[in-house]
Amino acid sequence: MGYAIVQVLNALSFSALLLLTALGLSVVLSLMNFINLAHGSFYLLGSYIAVFWFASGAPWWLAFPVAFLATALAGALLERFPFRGFYARTHLMQVLLTYGLSVVFADLMRWGFGAQILSPELPEPLQGVVFLLDMPFPVYRLFLIGVGFFLAGILWVLLDRTLWGAVVRASVADRGMVETLGIDTRRVLSAVLVLSAGLGGVSGALGAGMLAAYPGLDEEVLILALVTVVVGGLGTFRGTVLSALVVGFALTFSKVWFPEFANVVAFSAMAVLLLLRPAGLVAPRLRQV
Amino acid sequence: MSAAPDPAGEPHLSLSGVSAHYGAVEVLRDISLRIAPREAVAVLGRNGVGKTTLVNALFNLGPQVSGAIRLMGQEVTGWPTHRIARLGAALVPQGRGVFPNLTVAENLQLASFRNRPGTWTLECVFDTFPGLAERRASFSSSLSGGERQLLAIGRALLTQARLLVLDEPSEGLAPLMAEEIIVEQVGRLAKEGMTVLLVEQNVPLALRLCPRAVVLGAHEIAFDGPSGDILANPALLRRHLGV
């Protein structure tokens, strides 16, 4: 029983991480129709920032806002050039651009942070384990579950319950009409991209305590985030939440039950799911972000 | 508010030598037009003569435009749409342009997102169109055609515009509803001092609202004058309006 609870919590912590990363990718894809394959780079940059911040002796909890702000700044610069020029272009052109950039960023980060695996020295309050029915479970993963779902909740409120969110949703529906109301939609779209980059960075900072930071992690995370977005159904917030849970549990439990074939089992299950529901778990409907 | 048009004042809208193209296709050629404050002007013409292109050119929503468009005394040719709108022009577009994935209240609030508070408030709009107040929390996709039209007009008012541009507002509405919305509601706004540019297929309706009419024929202005003169001109009616 204790073992099952620990595995469920493992799956939940992985799901929380997938959810945050995938939401960043998903808002940009669904709201701006822009495929950003450099999203994994924001994640990995966030992870490295957390590793070095935790080691620096500064207040540990600041690592997350710092990672958010640093990657948001990187996103703001990239948005000005070259992303902005590609919003109206085909997905293939966007893929070529952002994949190429992700390769450049991977090399830059290898050059800057080295090729070894860096595991962060966790801050004291997050170290150690708690015992659940005599089974140990890392405190850090409980923190990850809590913060991950909390941030996802904030994003949902921002997009679905605020006037700014209404502006974003309206810009997706009819950009020209929003402009006739005196709203500069280019700035709105810039803000969405900056928010997405920041989410990628904060996901990375949170994930560093679980997955560490190393060259190549950017792509691993990107693939999982893409799978999450596609399985969930493009452009649906609920779908992305559901799908992060499905992917998180599938990967975790296939590692428990079929350690040698974990990825085969998990990805085959997702392929079957997509064959059964090609539009994703939650097909886009009205009023979903 | 004063209701009389002010032909001597600085025009709210003036076009001089405006041509509009979509790629290589010329849709409007050398259009010149002045609309004074508090005037109500109908733009008429058969399908495809460029009525909607004229609207899109005015708001810089697509066509390439040459010539000069002045709004509230400022040359706005080539400006981004949101800056044109902030000068005080609002659009009720063809097909209404309400955001289906937003509630009625959100649709309206969007118009005050970037505009300073003014005469029109959310509560004013709900007082003017009580039907909308009852549906304020509903998604606008659930509204009837008439309610959507009122929503689009209410949203335009909340931008605190002084020039209201309506593109085919009667389209898809039952005749009585079109009558109520265009002649009664827009007519009341015009009486209260709103400058109105009404693009319409429904000639009798448009002429009852607007004392002055402009007829577009084959991409150019074929007639510009008092509405009464159009009805007295059977050749013009037949040739350009198909009535």
Short mmCIF file of C-alpha atoms in Angstrom, two decimals:
data_model
loop_
_atom_site.label_atom_id
_atom_site.label_comp_id
_atom_site.label_asym_id
_atom_site.label_seq_id
_atom_site.Cartn_x
_atom_site.Cartn_y
_atom_site.Cartn_z
CA MET A 1 0.00 0.00 0.00
CA GLY A 2 2.73 2.44 1.01
CA TYR A 3 4.62 1.47 -2.13
CA ALA A 4 1.61 2.24 -4.31
CA ILE A 5 1.12 5.64 -2.66
CA VAL A 6 4.76 6.51 -3.23
CA GLN A 7 4.52 5.56 -6.91
CA VAL A 8 1.34 7.59 -7.32
CA LEU A 9 3.09 10.58 -5.76
CA ASN A 10 6.09 10.00 -8.03
CA ALA A 11 3.76 10.04 -11.02
CA LEU A 12 2.04 13.18 -9.71
CA SER A 13 5.31 15.04 -9.28
CA PHE A 14 6.34 14.11 -12.81
CA SER A 15 2.90 15.17 -14.06
CA ALA A 16 3.19 18.53 -12.32
CA LEU A 17 6.48 19.14 -14.07
CA LEU A 18 5.10 18.05 -17.44
CA LEU A 19 2.04 20.23 -16.93
CA LEU A 20 4.01 23.42 -16.32
CA THR A 21 6.36 22.78 -19.23
CA ALA A 22 3.58 21.76 -21.60
CA LEU A 23 1.39 24.74 -20.68
CA GLY A 24 4.13 27.11 -21.80
CA LEU A 25 4.32 25.34 -25.13
CA SER A 26 0.57 25.01 -25.41
CA VAL A 27 -0.39 28.66 -24.82
CA VAL A 28 1.95 29.81 -27.54
CA LEU A 29 0.82 27.11 -29.94
CA SER A 30 -2.89 27.54 -29.37
CA LEU A 31 -3.03 31.29 -28.81
CA MET A 32 -0.44 32.38 -31.36
CA ASN A 33 -0.26 29.35 -33.65
CA PHE A 34 3.50 29.38 -33.12
CA ILE A 35 5.50 26.18 -32.61
CA ASN A 36 8.41 26.93 -30.32
CA LEU A 37 10.83 23.99 -30.31
CA ALA A 38 13.27 26.14 -28.34
CA HIS A 39 10.98 25.77 -25.32
CA GLY A 40 13.22 22.97 -23.97
CA SER A 41 16.11 25.46 -23.97
CA PHE A 42 14.13 27.77 -21.65
CA TYR A 43 13.54 24.77 -19.40
CA LEU A 44 17.22 23.77 -19.27
CA LEU A 45 18.36 27.36 -18.73
CA GLY A 46 15.96 27.49 -15.78
CA SER A 47 17.45 24.26 -14.41
CA TYR A 48 21.01 25.59 -14.59
CA ILE A 49 19.94 28.84 -12.93
CA ALA A 50 18.43 26.87 -10.04
CA VAL A 51 21.56 24.71 -9.67
CA PHE A 52 23.84 27.72 -9.45
CA TRP A 53 21.41 29.76 -7.35
CA PHE A 54 21.04 27.01 -4.73
CA ALA A 55 24.86 26.77 -4.58
CA SER A 56 25.29 30.54 -4.22
CA GLY A 57 23.94 30.85 -0.68
CA ALA A 58 21.33 33.49 -1.62
CA PRO A 59 17.78 32.89 -0.29
CA TRP A 60 16.87 29.61 -1.99
CA TRP A 61 13.25 30.38 -2.83
CA LEU A 62 14.34 33.31 -4.99
CA ALA A 63 15.70 30.78 -7.48
CA PHE A 64 12.23 30.32 -8.96
CA PRO A 65 11.33 33.98 -9.61
CA VAL A 66 14.88 34.56 -10.85
CA ALA A 67 14.61 31.65 -13.28
CA PHE A 68 11.23 32.99 -14.41
CA LEU A 69 12.55 36.51 -14.96
CA ALA A 70 15.77 35.43 -16.68
CA THR A 71 14.05 33.14 -19.18
CA ALA A 72 11.23 35.66 -19.66
CA LEU A 73 13.90 38.22 -20.56
CA ALA A 74 15.48 35.74 -23.00
CA GLY A 75 11.99 35.18 -24.42
CA ALA A 76 11.42 38.93 -24.77
CA LEU A 77 14.66 39.35 -26.72
CA LEU A 78 13.95 36.35 -28.96
CA GLU A 79 10.41 37.60 -29.49
CA ARG A 80 11.71 40.85 -30.96
CA PHE A 81 14.07 38.97 -33.18
CA PRO A 82 13.53 36.54 -34.81
CA PHE A 83 10.26 34.99 -33.52
CA ARG A 84 8.01 37.94 -34.36
CA GLY A 85 8.79 37.64 -38.06
CA PHE A 86 7.66 34.00 -38.07
CA TYR A 87 4.21 34.16 -36.44
CA ALA A 88 2.49 34.42 -39.78
CA ARG A 89 4.67 31.84 -41.50
CA THR A 90 4.08 28.13 -41.95
CA HIS A 91 4.65 25.65 -39.15
CA LEU A 92 7.52 24.11 -41.12
CA MET A 93 9.37 27.44 -41.19
CA GLN A 94 8.73 27.91 -37.46
CA VAL A 95 10.02 24.40 -36.76
CA LEU A 96 13.18 25.00 -38.79
CA LEU A 97 13.84 28.30 -37.04
CA THR A 98 13.17 27.22 -33.48
CA TYR A 99 14.79 23.80 -33.80
CA GLY A 100 17.89 25.45 -35.22
CA LEU A 101 17.91 27.91 -32.35
CA SER A 102 17.52 25.10 -29.81
CA VAL A 103 20.66 23.43 -31.22
CA VAL A 104 22.56 26.71 -30.94
CA PHE A 105 21.34 27.21 -27.36
CA ALA A 106 22.25 23.62 -26.44
CA ASP A 107 25.83 24.28 -27.59
CA LEU A 108 25.97 27.61 -25.79
CA MET A 109 24.80 26.04 -22.55
CA ARG A 110 27.26 23.13 -22.89
CA TRP A 111 29.98 25.73 -23.38
CA GLY A 112 28.82 27.81 -20.44
CA PHE A 113 27.79 25.16 -17.89
CA GLY A 114 29.87 22.13 -18.96
CA ALA A 115 28.86 18.68 -20.16
CA GLN A 116 28.56 16.92 -16.80
CA ILE A 117 25.35 16.18 -14.95
CA LEU A 118 24.75 18.91 -12.35
CA SER A 119 22.53 18.00 -9.44
CA PRO A 120 21.52 20.91 -7.25
CA GLU A 121 22.37 21.05 -3.58
CA LEU A 122 18.76 21.22 -2.35
CA PRO A 123 17.93 23.91 0.20
CA GLU A 124 17.58 22.59 3.73
CA PRO A 125 13.78 22.75 4.10
CA LEU A 126 13.38 20.68 0.94
CA GLN A 127 15.95 18.03 1.76
CA GLY A 128 15.23 14.61 3.16
CA VAL A 129 12.22 12.36 3.08
CA VAL A 130 8.88 11.95 4.76
CA PHE A 131 7.56 8.50 5.66
CA LEU A 132 4.20 7.53 4.22
CA LEU A 133 3.04 4.18 5.66
CA ASP A 134 6.69 3.40 6.36
CA MET A 135 7.77 4.20 2.80
CA PRO A 136 10.19 7.13 2.35
CA PHE A 137 9.24 9.86 -0.10
CA PRO A 138 11.38 12.91 -0.95
CA VAL A 139 10.08 16.17 0.49
CA TYR A 140 11.21 17.96 -2.64
CA ARG A 141 8.71 16.06 -4.80
CA LEU A 142 5.83 17.05 -2.55
CA PHE A 143 6.98 20.64 -2.96
CA LEU A 144 7.07 20.14 -6.74
CA ILE A 145 3.52 18.76 -6.80
CA GLY A 146 2.20 21.64 -4.72
CA VAL A 147 3.98 24.45 -6.56
CA GLY A 148 3.40 22.93 -9.99
CA PHE A 149 -0.35 22.63 -9.69
CA PHE A 150 -0.54 25.98 -7.88
CA LEU A 151 1.24 27.80 -10.73
CA ALA A 152 -0.94 26.02 -13.29
CA GLY A 153 -3.96 27.28 -11.33
CA ILE A 154 -2.66 30.84 -11.41
CA LEU A 155 -2.16 30.61 -15.17
CA TRP A 156 -5.71 29.33 -15.60
CA VAL A 157 -7.12 32.21 -13.56
CA LEU A 158 -5.03 34.67 -15.56
CA LEU A 159 -6.22 33.38 -18.92
CA ASP A 160 -9.79 32.45 -18.08
CA ARG A 161 -10.88 34.84 -15.38
CA THR A 162 -9.16 38.18 -16.04
CA LEU A 163 -9.80 40.86 -18.60
CA TRP A 164 -6.25 40.45 -19.88
CA GLY A 165 -7.03 36.77 -20.49
CA ALA A 166 -10.16 37.81 -22.37
CA VAL A 167 -8.01 40.07 -24.57
CA VAL A 168 -5.72 37.13 -25.32
CA ARG A 169 -8.62 34.81 -26.11
CA ALA A 170 -10.27 37.45 -28.28
CA SER A 171 -7.00 38.04 -30.16
CA VAL A 172 -6.98 34.36 -31.05
CA ALA A 173 -10.55 34.52 -32.32
CA ASP A 174 -10.25 37.73 -34.38
CA ARG A 175 -7.09 39.79 -34.14
CA GLY A 176 -8.24 42.60 -36.45
CA MET A 177 -11.43 43.12 -34.45
CA VAL A 178 -9.43 43.41 -31.21
CA GLU A 179 -7.28 46.06 -32.91
CA THR A 180 -10.37 48.10 -33.79
CA LEU A 181 -11.03 48.35 -30.04
CA GLY A 182 -7.77 50.27 -29.69
CA ILE A 183 -5.76 47.33 -28.37
CA ASP A 184 -2.21 46.76 -29.65
CA THR A 185 -2.39 43.01 -30.29
CA ARG A 186 1.30 42.77 -31.15
CA ARG A 187 2.09 43.67 -27.56
CA VAL A 188 -0.44 41.16 -26.31
CA LEU A 189 1.20 38.38 -28.34
CA SER A 190 4.67 39.45 -27.16
CA ALA A 191 3.45 39.21 -23.59
CA VAL A 192 2.12 35.69 -24.18
CA LEU A 193 5.47 34.55 -25.55
CA VAL A 194 7.36 36.14 -22.66
CA LEU A 195 5.01 34.44 -20.20
CA SER A 196 5.53 31.12 -21.94
CA ALA A 197 9.32 31.45 -21.82
CA GLY A 198 9.15 32.35 -18.13
CA LEU A 199 6.99 29.29 -17.47
CA GLY A 200 9.58 27.15 -19.25
CA GLY A 201 12.30 28.60 -17.02
CA VAL A 202 10.40 28.16 -13.77
CA SER A 203 9.54 24.57 -14.78
CA GLY A 204 13.24 23.94 -15.28
CA ALA A 205 14.11 25.48 -11.94
CA LEU A 206 11.53 23.27 -10.22
CA GLY A 207 12.54 20.20 -12.20
CA ALA A 208 16.25 20.51 -11.43
CA GLY A 209 15.74 18.92 -8.01
CA MET A 210 14.19 15.88 -9.68
CA LEU A 211 15.83 15.50 -13.09
CA ALA A 212 19.11 17.44 -12.48
CA ALA A 213 20.56 19.46 -15.39
CA TYR A 214 22.69 18.15 -18.25
CA PRO A 215 23.14 18.64 -22.00
CA GLY A 216 20.38 16.84 -23.88
CA LEU A 217 17.78 17.28 -21.12
CA ASP A 218 16.33 20.18 -23.12
CA GLU A 219 15.34 17.83 -25.93
CA GLU A 220 14.08 15.08 -23.64
CA VAL A 221 11.82 17.55 -21.88
CA LEU A 222 10.70 19.14 -25.15
CA ILE A 223 9.60 15.77 -26.57
CA LEU A 224 7.63 14.92 -23.44
CA ALA A 225 6.03 18.37 -23.43
CA LEU A 226 5.09 18.01 -27.11
CA VAL A 227 3.57 14.58 -26.42
CA THR A 228 1.60 16.11 -23.54
CA VAL A 229 0.30 18.94 -25.69
CA VAL A 230 -0.72 16.64 -28.54
CA VAL A 231 -2.31 13.97 -26.35
CA GLY A 232 -4.27 16.63 -24.50
CA GLY A 233 -5.71 18.19 -27.62
CA LEU A 234 -4.39 21.44 -29.05
CA GLY A 235 -5.39 24.56 -27.26
CA THR A 236 -7.31 23.16 -24.35
CA PHE A 237 -6.27 23.91 -20.81
CA ARG A 238 -8.27 21.04 -19.33
CA GLY A 239 -6.87 18.71 -21.96
CA THR A 240 -3.30 19.64 -21.11
CA VAL A 241 -3.95 19.02 -17.40
CA LEU A 242 -5.53 15.64 -18.14
CA SER A 243 -2.81 14.70 -20.55
CA ALA A 244 0.01 15.69 -18.18
CA LEU A 245 -1.52 13.25 -15.69
CA VAL A 246 -1.86 10.50 -18.32
CA VAL A 247 1.71 10.91 -19.59
CA GLY A 248 3.14 11.28 -16.08
CA PHE A 249 1.40 8.14 -14.80
CA ALA A 250 2.10 6.13 -17.97
CA LEU A 251 5.82 6.87 -17.85
CA THR A 252 6.13 6.35 -14.10
CA PHE A 253 4.20 3.10 -13.92
CA SER A 254 5.72 1.61 -17.04
CA LYS A 255 9.07 2.19 -15.34
CA VAL A 256 7.77 0.37 -12.26
CA TRP A 257 6.24 -2.57 -14.08
CA PHE A 258 8.40 -2.92 -17.22
CA PRO A 259 11.70 -1.26 -16.37
CA GLU A 260 13.44 -2.52 -19.53
CA PHE A 261 10.71 -1.39 -21.90
CA ALA A 262 9.45 1.67 -20.06
CA ASN A 263 9.53 4.08 -22.99
CA VAL A 264 8.21 1.52 -25.48
CA VAL A 265 5.22 0.79 -23.28
CA ALA A 266 4.48 4.39 -22.41
CA PHE A 267 4.77 5.77 -25.93
CA SER A 268 2.85 2.84 -27.47
CA ALA A 269 0.02 3.56 -25.05
CA MET A 270 0.02 7.20 -26.17
CA ALA A 271 0.08 6.21 -29.85
CA VAL A 272 -2.97 4.00 -29.29
CA LEU A 273 -4.67 6.83 -27.42
CA LEU A 274 -4.06 9.18 -30.33
CA LEU A 275 -5.39 6.61 -32.82
CA LEU A 276 -8.55 6.37 -30.75
CA ARG A 277 -8.89 10.12 -30.15
CA PRO A 278 -6.98 11.92 -32.91
CA ALA A 279 -8.01 15.36 -31.70
CA GLY A 280 -6.64 14.65 -28.23
CA LEU A 281 -8.30 13.81 -24.93
CA VAL A 282 -10.28 17.02 -24.91
CA ALA A 283 -11.11 18.25 -28.39
CA PRO A 284 -10.96 22.05 -28.53
CA ARG A 285 -14.32 23.64 -27.87
CA LEU A 286 -15.42 27.11 -27.07
CA ARG A 287 -14.09 28.82 -24.00
CA GLN A 288 -11.01 26.73 -23.50
CA VAL A 289 -7.53 28.09 -23.33
CA MET B 1 -25.54 67.13 -27.00
CA SER B 2 -26.08 69.15 -30.13
CA ALA B 3 -27.58 67.18 -32.95
CA ALA B 4 -27.12 69.33 -36.03
CA PRO B 5 -24.38 68.31 -38.46
CA ASP B 6 -21.58 70.80 -38.70
CA PRO B 7 -20.50 70.90 -42.33
CA ALA B 8 -18.18 73.83 -41.76
CA GLY B 9 -16.19 72.13 -39.01
CA GLU B 10 -13.14 69.94 -39.37
CA PRO B 11 -14.50 66.75 -40.98
CA HIS B 12 -14.48 63.67 -38.75
CA LEU B 13 -13.42 61.66 -41.77
CA SER B 14 -12.04 62.74 -45.07
CA LEU B 15 -10.70 60.66 -47.91
CA SER B 16 -8.85 62.27 -50.76
CA GLY B 17 -7.81 60.30 -53.81
CA VAL B 18 -7.95 57.00 -51.95
CA SER B 19 -7.33 53.84 -53.92
CA ALA B 20 -7.29 50.38 -52.37
CA HIS B 21 -5.76 47.18 -53.68
CA TYR B 22 -5.67 43.57 -52.63
CA GLY B 23 -2.44 42.44 -54.26
CA ALA B 24 -2.76 43.31 -57.95
CA VAL B 25 -6.53 43.70 -57.76
CA GLU B 26 -7.69 47.29 -57.57
CA VAL B 27 -10.93 47.46 -55.62
CA LEU B 28 -11.35 51.21 -55.06
CA ARG B 29 -10.11 53.98 -57.34
CA ASP B 30 -9.64 57.62 -56.45
CA ILE B 31 -12.33 57.94 -53.78
CA SER B 32 -12.81 61.37 -52.23
CA LEU B 33 -15.29 61.89 -49.43
CA ARG B 34 -15.80 64.20 -46.46
CA ILE B 35 -17.97 63.42 -43.49
CA ALA B 36 -18.70 66.28 -41.11
CA PRO B 37 -19.19 65.89 -37.36
CA ARG B 38 -22.65 64.55 -36.48
CA GLU B 39 -23.48 63.64 -40.07
CA ALA B 40 -25.09 60.29 -40.87
CA VAL B 41 -23.98 59.03 -44.27
CA ALA B 42 -25.04 55.83 -46.05
CA VAL B 43 -22.68 54.03 -48.41
CA LEU B 44 -24.65 52.03 -50.95
CA GLY B 45 -23.82 49.91 -53.94
CA ARG B 46 -24.09 46.44 -55.41
CA ASN B 47 -22.17 43.46 -54.12
CA GLY B 48 -18.50 43.57 -54.96
CA VAL B 49 -18.13 47.29 -55.66
CA GLY B 50 -15.84 47.66 -52.67
CA LYS B 51 -18.03 48.84 -49.81
CA THR B 52 -16.37 46.58 -47.26
CA THR B 53 -12.96 47.34 -48.76
CA LEU B 54 -13.66 51.01 -48.07
CA VAL B 55 -14.28 50.14 -44.41
CA ASN B 56 -11.18 47.93 -44.25
CA ALA B 57 -9.09 50.67 -45.87
CA LEU B 58 -10.33 53.16 -43.30
CA PHE B 59 -9.24 50.89 -40.43
CA ASN B 60 -6.13 49.58 -42.24
CA LEU B 61 -7.42 46.02 -42.01
CA GLY B 62 -5.84 44.43 -45.05
CA PRO B 63 -5.92 46.34 -48.32
CA GLN B 64 -2.96 48.35 -49.56
CA VAL B 65 -4.08 51.96 -49.60
CA SER B 66 -2.79 54.97 -51.48
CA GLY B 67 -4.07 58.52 -51.16
CA ALA B 68 -4.82 60.24 -47.88
CA ILE B 69 -7.26 59.25 -45.14
CA ARG B 70 -7.77 61.84 -42.41
CA LEU B 71 -9.61 61.04 -39.22
CA MET B 72 -10.47 63.71 -36.64
CA GLY B 73 -8.09 66.00 -38.48
CA GLN B 74 -5.11 63.62 -38.43
CA GLU B 75 -3.65 61.88 -41.43
CA VAL B 76 -3.89 58.18 -40.51
CA THR B 77 -2.99 56.44 -43.77
CA GLY B 78 -0.89 53.38 -42.95
CA TRP B 79 -1.34 53.66 -39.18
CA PRO B 80 -1.80 50.44 -37.24
CA THR B 81 -5.48 49.73 -36.62
CA HIS B 82 -5.39 50.21 -32.85
CA ARG B 83 -4.03 53.74 -33.21
CA ILE B 84 -6.72 54.63 -35.73
CA ALA B 85 -9.32 53.29 -33.32
CA ARG B 86 -7.93 55.32 -30.43
CA LEU B 87 -8.58 58.52 -32.38
CA GLY B 88 -12.29 57.85 -32.01
CA ALA B 89 -13.50 55.58 -34.79
CA ALA B 90 -15.31 52.35 -33.94
CA LEU B 91 -16.34 49.51 -36.22
CA VAL B 92 -19.36 47.25 -36.19
CA PRO B 93 -18.09 44.87 -38.85
CA GLN B 94 -19.88 42.66 -41.32
CA GLY B 95 -20.94 39.52 -39.48
CA ARG B 96 -20.84 41.51 -36.17
CA GLY B 97 -17.35 40.36 -35.11
CA VAL B 98 -18.38 39.45 -31.58
CA PHE B 99 -15.96 37.08 -29.86
CA PRO B 100 -17.86 33.81 -29.49
CA ASN B 101 -15.53 32.41 -26.82
CA LEU B 102 -16.10 35.40 -24.53
CA THR B 103 -19.10 36.29 -22.42
CA VAL B 104 -21.30 39.27 -23.25
CA ALA B 105 -19.75 41.25 -20.40
CA GLU B 106 -16.21 40.33 -21.49
CA ASN B 107 -16.97 41.39 -25.07
CA LEU B 108 -18.01 44.78 -23.79
CA GLN B 109 -15.22 45.18 -21.24
CA LEU B 110 -12.65 44.55 -23.95
CA ALA B 111 -13.64 47.87 -25.49
CA SER B 112 -12.73 49.75 -22.33
CA PHE B 113 -9.45 47.85 -21.88
CA ARG B 114 -7.34 50.50 -23.58
CA ASN B 115 -9.70 53.44 -23.81
CA ARG B 116 -10.10 56.13 -21.21
CA PRO B 117 -13.39 56.21 -19.36
CA GLY B 118 -15.91 58.48 -21.05
CA THR B 119 -19.59 59.04 -21.56
CA TRP B 120 -20.31 55.39 -22.15
CA THR B 121 -19.98 52.90 -19.33
CA LEU B 122 -20.89 49.25 -19.10
CA GLU B 123 -24.00 50.17 -17.14
CA CYS B 124 -25.03 52.77 -19.75
CA VAL B 125 -24.83 50.13 -22.45
CA PHE B 126 -26.89 47.70 -20.37
CA ASP B 127 -29.44 50.48 -19.74
CA THR B 128 -29.61 51.24 -23.45
CA PHE B 129 -29.86 47.57 -24.47
CA PRO B 130 -31.61 45.84 -21.54
CA GLY B 131 -31.67 42.56 -23.45
CA LEU B 132 -27.90 42.37 -23.14
CA ALA B 133 -27.95 42.96 -19.39
CA GLU B 134 -29.94 39.75 -18.91
CA ARG B 135 -27.38 37.81 -20.92
CA ARG B 136 -24.25 39.43 -19.50
CA ALA B 137 -22.77 36.17 -18.21
CA SER B 138 -23.67 34.10 -21.30
CA PHE B 139 -21.22 33.30 -24.04
CA SER B 140 -21.90 35.50 -27.01
CA SER B 141 -22.07 32.37 -29.19
CA SER B 142 -25.44 31.71 -27.58
CA LEU B 143 -26.95 35.06 -28.60
CA SER B 144 -29.46 35.59 -31.39
CA GLY B 145 -28.47 37.61 -34.46
CA GLY B 146 -30.19 40.72 -33.16
CA GLU B 147 -28.58 40.43 -29.74
CA ARG B 148 -25.17 40.00 -31.36
CA GLN B 149 -25.74 43.13 -33.38
CA LEU B 150 -26.63 45.10 -30.25
CA LEU B 151 -23.57 43.65 -28.54
CA ALA B 152 -21.35 44.75 -31.42
CA ILE B 153 -22.86 48.24 -31.29
CA GLY B 154 -22.56 48.42 -27.51
CA ARG B 155 -18.94 47.37 -27.73
CA ALA B 156 -18.28 50.07 -30.33
CA LEU B 157 -19.87 52.68 -28.04
CA LEU B 158 -17.66 51.67 -25.12
CA THR B 159 -14.58 52.66 -27.12
CA GLN B 160 -15.96 56.22 -26.63
CA ALA B 161 -15.94 56.64 -30.39
CA ARG B 162 -17.21 59.76 -32.09
CA LEU B 163 -17.45 58.08 -35.50
CA LEU B 164 -19.42 54.85 -35.72
CA VAL B 165 -18.86 52.74 -38.85
CA LEU B 166 -21.39 49.97 -39.45
CA ASP B 167 -20.82 47.41 -42.20
CA GLU B 168 -24.00 45.67 -43.40
CA PRO B 169 -25.70 45.64 -40.01
CA SER B 170 -29.02 44.47 -41.46
CA GLU B 171 -27.51 41.33 -42.97
CA GLY B 172 -29.04 38.18 -41.54
CA LEU B 173 -31.61 40.03 -39.43
CA ALA B 174 -35.38 39.71 -39.74
CA PRO B 175 -36.79 42.90 -41.30
CA LEU B 176 -38.47 44.08 -38.11
CA MET B 177 -35.29 43.49 -36.10
CA ALA B 178 -33.20 45.32 -38.70
CA GLU B 179 -35.66 48.20 -38.60
CA GLU B 180 -35.56 48.35 -34.80
CA ILE B 181 -31.78 48.20 -34.53
CA ILE B 182 -30.76 50.42 -37.43
CA VAL B 183 -33.48 53.02 -37.65
CA GLU B 184 -34.41 53.19 -33.96
CA GLN B 185 -31.24 52.44 -32.02
CA VAL B 186 -28.59 53.80 -34.40
CA GLY B 187 -30.97 56.64 -35.28
CA ARG B 188 -31.11 57.62 -31.62
CA LEU B 189 -27.31 57.60 -31.38
CA ALA B 190 -27.13 59.79 -34.48
CA LYS B 191 -29.64 62.22 -32.96
CA GLU B 192 -27.53 62.37 -29.82
CA GLY B 193 -24.58 63.53 -31.91
CA MET B 194 -22.75 60.41 -33.11
CA THR B 195 -21.24 60.63 -36.58
CA VAL B 196 -22.43 57.57 -38.50
CA LEU B 197 -21.08 55.88 -41.62
CA LEU B 198 -23.51 53.14 -42.59
CA VAL B 199 -22.61 50.64 -45.30
CA GLU B 200 -25.79 48.88 -46.38
CA GLN B 201 -27.38 46.64 -49.01
CA ASN B 202 -30.85 47.48 -47.75
CA VAL B 203 -31.35 50.80 -49.55
CA PRO B 204 -34.72 51.91 -48.12
CA LEU B 205 -33.57 51.20 -44.58
CA ALA B 206 -30.28 53.07 -45.02
CA LEU B 207 -31.99 56.06 -46.61
CA ARG B 208 -34.43 56.34 -43.71
CA LEU B 209 -31.57 56.63 -41.26
CA CYS B 210 -29.17 58.78 -43.26
CA PRO B 211 -29.99 62.16 -44.80
CA ARG B 212 -27.00 61.81 -47.13
CA ALA B 213 -25.94 58.87 -49.27
CA VAL B 214 -22.91 57.89 -51.29
CA VAL B 215 -23.36 55.33 -54.05
CA LEU B 216 -20.37 53.27 -55.09
CA GLY B 217 -20.45 51.92 -58.63
CA ALA B 218 -17.65 50.01 -60.34
CA HIS B 219 -15.05 51.01 -57.72
CA GLU B 220 -15.75 54.74 -57.92
CA ILE B 221 -18.24 57.13 -56.41
CA ALA B 222 -21.27 57.30 -58.68
CA PHE B 223 -23.37 59.60 -56.54
CA ASP B 224 -22.93 61.67 -53.41
CA GLY B 225 -25.81 63.79 -52.21
CA PRO B 226 -29.06 64.06 -50.28
CA SER B 227 -30.88 60.77 -49.82
CA GLY B 228 -34.06 62.22 -51.28
CA ASP B 229 -32.35 62.74 -54.65
CA ILE B 230 -31.57 59.04 -54.96
CA LEU B 231 -35.17 57.94 -54.73
CA ALA B 232 -36.03 60.51 -57.39
CA ASN B 233 -33.41 59.07 -59.74
CA PRO B 234 -34.70 55.77 -61.22
CA ALA B 235 -31.71 55.37 -63.56
CA LEU B 236 -29.27 55.52 -60.65
CA LEU B 237 -31.40 53.14 -58.59
CA ARG B 238 -31.57 50.61 -61.41
CA ARG B 239 -27.96 50.85 -62.49
CA HIS B 240 -26.15 50.87 -59.17
CA LEU B 241 -28.56 49.62 -56.57
CA GLY B 242 -30.65 47.08 -58.47
CA VAL B 243 -33.88 48.42 -57.02
#
